[in-house]
Amino acid sequence: MILVGLGEAGKNIAELFKPHTKNYKIIILDENNGIDKKDSVEQYDEDPIKFKQRGLKSHDEAILFVCGSGKIAGASLRVLEALKDYKTTVCYIVPDLEFASKLESRRHRVHFGVLQEYARSGMIEEMLVLDNKTIFQIAGHGTASNYYEKVNFFIYSTIQNLMFMKHVDCVFGKLHEKKEISRISTIGIGSLDSEDEALLYDLNNITESVYMMNIEEEDMDNDQNLIPTCQQIVRENKSKERDTSFAIWLSDTENHFYSMHYTHFIQE
């Protein structure tokens, strides 16, 4: 898989995957680092982007990491043009708008809207939306010198775990194939002990969901309430008239779950 980190936030997340370069081709595009510094969003949108072909041909999927509030996010469509031959997901980081300037908020609104339309039209495979402010509440923050470090690592580890489950067979259950039109998504996380779930973006008008349960081997062998607990989580989601399924993977950490939630409705 090709991972493209665009801008400071995208770069910092993509670089965390470097220990796994056997599985990923990592491309960094930041000011004067793979892309020339520009004075405006429009200038970033003007110049085509071409990637060196070495190491790209062995991949057929890509993820673009980008936060839409920066000027450099204006290069997003040029990056997607360069990735047109790949099944590409845009991992879009929503900035903390409470402390963003009016200009940054305006950039976010424009990029957020345009990239969603790209997803809805099928020009990209999926737009995965994650909210910085929500992830801060879950992962916490660092000091002034590494304020975003925990958030970036949380995003990296979550996506890395999802990629692992995508390529490893589950031990129970089956996830349904999402509808072709369901291209706007977010991730949820939770504990089976409390059945509480936290969405990493407040996705509106969810139409379908999949739950990926991570269970310790001892509980897989001995907990008779395990399947009913999983079914209850799914049952509550199905009561909202969403297509929902679940599967179980063995885990060497305490029991938890990830979920993917999808919609075809544009998020405001």
XYZ file of C-alpha atoms in Angstrom:
268
model
C 0.000 0.000 0.000
C 1.170 3.537 -0.829
C 0.946 6.055 2.025
C 1.134 9.752 1.172
C 1.544 12.280 3.982
C 0.572 15.763 2.730
C 1.420 18.709 4.991
C 2.744 18.620 8.538
C -0.071 16.536 10.036
C -0.109 14.076 7.147
C 3.682 13.789 7.182
C 3.844 13.103 10.914
C 1.287 10.291 10.659
C 2.728 8.692 7.519
C 6.251 8.655 8.959
C 5.075 6.477 11.854
C 4.568 3.634 9.364
C 8.265 3.567 8.433
C 9.005 0.481 10.594
C 6.648 -1.387 8.234
C 8.209 -0.423 4.898
C 7.953 -4.052 3.788
C 4.210 -3.450 3.474
C 4.093 0.264 2.643
C 5.603 2.710 0.182
C 5.758 6.023 2.086
C 5.749 9.374 0.259
C 6.146 12.659 2.137
C 4.932 15.958 0.662
C 5.529 18.952 2.904
C 6.827 22.473 2.299
C 10.190 22.140 0.510
C 10.116 18.406 1.197
C 8.842 16.722 -1.943
C 6.839 19.791 -2.919
C 7.883 23.434 -3.340
C 6.564 25.953 -0.827
C 3.774 28.140 -2.258
C 2.114 31.331 -1.088
C -1.515 30.264 -1.492
C -3.921 27.340 -1.749
C -4.502 28.194 -5.406
C -0.802 27.912 -6.217
C -0.632 24.470 -4.608
C -3.575 23.451 -6.780
C -1.961 24.651 -10.019
C 1.083 22.417 -10.379
C 0.759 18.705 -11.272
C 2.468 16.185 -9.007
C 4.392 13.192 -10.287
C 5.754 10.397 -8.127
C 8.938 8.514 -8.869
C 7.785 5.126 -10.109
C 10.323 3.084 -8.177
C 8.498 0.839 -5.727
C 4.983 1.895 -6.807
C 4.143 -0.872 -9.266
C 3.918 -3.536 -6.565
C 0.962 -1.721 -4.924
C -2.668 -1.293 -5.940
C -4.043 0.712 -2.975
C -3.155 4.069 -1.435
C -4.016 6.295 1.521
C -3.619 10.075 1.501
C -3.289 11.614 4.988
C -4.195 15.312 5.048
C -5.585 17.986 7.359
C -7.632 20.469 5.351
C -6.929 23.700 7.213
C -3.444 24.323 5.780
C -2.565 25.977 2.477
C -0.720 22.878 1.326
C -4.000 20.916 1.423
C -4.682 22.725 -1.849
C -2.439 20.122 -3.476
C -4.827 17.300 -2.488
C -6.494 17.012 -5.897
C -3.125 17.030 -7.654
C -2.007 14.162 -5.390
C -5.186 12.254 -6.190
C -4.545 12.739 -9.890
C -1.114 11.161 -9.402
C -2.813 8.243 -7.608
C -5.604 7.765 -10.154
C -4.471 4.239 -10.982
C -4.808 3.123 -7.344
C -7.773 2.434 -5.066
C -7.265 5.492 -2.893
C -8.663 6.374 0.524
C -8.366 9.934 1.805
C -7.811 9.954 5.569
C -9.037 13.456 6.324
C -8.129 14.986 9.702
C -10.666 17.560 10.852
C -8.802 20.395 12.631
C -9.814 21.748 16.020
C -12.034 24.536 14.678
C -12.462 26.147 18.100
C -8.935 27.571 17.889
C -8.609 27.778 14.094
C -8.495 31.158 12.369
C -11.311 32.186 10.040
C -9.023 31.529 7.082
C -8.110 28.049 8.328
C -11.786 27.251 8.944
C -12.652 28.417 5.429
C -9.936 26.240 3.914
C -11.240 23.262 5.875
C -14.813 23.785 4.673
C -13.726 23.975 1.040
C -11.384 20.961 1.132
C -13.816 18.916 3.233
C -16.648 19.534 0.778
C -14.627 18.947 -2.398
C -13.050 15.696 -1.175
C -16.440 14.333 -0.105
C -17.773 15.017 -3.599
C -14.758 13.129 -4.986
C -15.716 10.197 -2.785
C -19.404 10.306 -3.682
C -18.597 10.397 -7.395
C -16.336 7.351 -7.088
C -13.196 9.271 -8.067
C -11.675 7.985 -4.815
C -12.482 4.733 -3.056
C -13.338 6.208 0.349
C -13.063 9.282 2.529
C -12.228 8.343 6.116
C -12.937 11.267 8.456
C -11.202 11.611 11.849
C -11.690 14.526 14.241
C -8.576 15.837 16.002
C -10.592 17.237 18.910
C -12.350 13.920 19.548
C -9.096 11.960 19.405
C -7.512 14.372 21.899
C -10.287 13.431 24.337
C -9.437 9.735 23.921
C -5.661 9.701 23.514
C -4.687 12.851 25.419
C -2.020 15.304 24.349
C 1.662 15.794 24.881
C 3.695 18.765 26.028
C 4.093 21.999 24.072
C 6.997 20.489 22.110
C 5.131 17.288 21.102
C 1.488 18.290 21.539
C 0.129 16.131 18.690
C 2.374 13.117 19.256
C -0.201 10.994 21.093
C -2.937 11.844 18.604
C -0.743 10.975 15.623
C 0.332 7.706 17.216
C -3.295 6.856 18.005
C -4.282 7.374 14.358
C -1.296 5.339 13.168
C -1.889 2.419 15.553
C -5.625 2.320 14.819
C -5.149 2.191 11.055
C -2.291 -0.296 11.378
C -4.531 -2.610 13.430
C -7.328 -2.287 10.869
C -4.887 -3.133 8.089
C -3.756 -6.205 10.047
C -7.325 -7.476 10.409
C -7.978 -6.797 6.732
C -5.249 -9.265 5.787
C -5.703 -11.884 8.543
C -8.638 -14.290 8.645
C -11.100 -13.868 11.492
C -11.880 -16.823 13.772
C -15.647 -16.243 13.984
C -18.279 -14.395 12.011
C -18.105 -12.517 8.748
C -18.180 -8.856 7.741
C -20.602 -7.912 4.998
C -19.424 -6.043 1.922
C -20.423 -2.415 2.141
C -22.556 -0.876 -0.584
C -20.830 0.761 -3.522
C -22.264 4.177 -2.613
C -21.081 4.022 1.026
C -17.841 5.951 0.579
C -17.757 8.401 3.533
C -16.700 6.764 6.786
C -15.260 6.998 10.259
C -13.852 4.617 12.870
C -15.286 3.670 16.238
C -13.543 2.068 19.222
C -14.866 0.478 22.358
C -14.625 -2.064 25.153
C -16.727 -5.207 25.331
C -16.861 -4.869 29.106
C -18.920 -1.688 28.972
C -20.186 -1.925 25.376
C -19.485 1.811 25.116
C -18.336 3.090 21.746
C -16.564 6.305 20.775
C -16.685 7.492 17.178
C -13.598 9.313 15.948
C -15.863 11.670 14.012
C -19.533 12.430 14.609
C -20.695 10.881 11.346
C -24.276 11.827 10.476
C -26.803 9.561 8.744
C -24.854 6.319 9.186
C -26.304 3.661 6.877
C -24.121 0.627 7.608
C -21.501 -0.575 10.071
C -19.056 -3.418 10.657
C -17.627 -4.427 14.043
C -14.225 -6.074 14.454
C -13.970 -7.714 17.872
C -10.478 -8.334 19.303
C -10.694 -11.091 21.926
C -8.084 -12.749 24.120
C -7.644 -16.478 23.512
C -8.664 -17.411 27.074
C -12.025 -15.694 26.659
C -12.455 -17.264 23.227
C -12.145 -20.687 24.866
C -13.998 -20.086 28.137
C -16.422 -17.130 28.032
C -19.907 -18.418 27.171
C -21.274 -14.874 27.156
C -18.826 -13.683 24.492
C -20.995 -14.214 21.417
C -24.184 -12.869 23.081
C -22.215 -9.754 24.114
C -21.032 -9.201 20.553
C -24.528 -9.824 19.237
C -25.954 -7.257 21.643
C -23.569 -4.573 20.386
C -24.608 -5.379 16.833
C -28.283 -5.642 17.771
C -28.345 -2.101 19.168
C -26.791 -0.822 15.958
C -29.223 -2.778 13.775
C -32.128 -1.271 15.723
C -31.162 2.027 14.066
C -31.898 0.375 10.690
C -28.254 0.105 9.684
C -26.837 -2.883 7.829
C -24.530 -4.330 10.495
C -22.218 -7.317 10.879
C -19.367 -8.465 13.123
C -16.406 -10.807 13.184
C -13.876 -11.852 15.835
C -10.085 -11.872 15.730
C -7.705 -13.249 18.356
C -5.862 -10.562 20.311
C -2.941 -10.528 22.729
C -4.325 -7.437 24.501
C -7.457 -6.963 26.593
C -10.791 -7.353 24.834
C -11.809 -4.395 22.670
C -13.385 -3.662 19.330
C -13.021 -1.414 16.324
C -15.890 -0.442 14.071
C -16.243 1.148 10.676
C -19.304 3.265 9.989
C -20.359 4.339 6.506
C -22.722 6.712 4.765
C -23.321 8.218 1.358
C -24.605 11.494 2.796
C -22.421 14.597 2.617
C -21.246 15.794 6.055
C -21.633 19.502 6.776
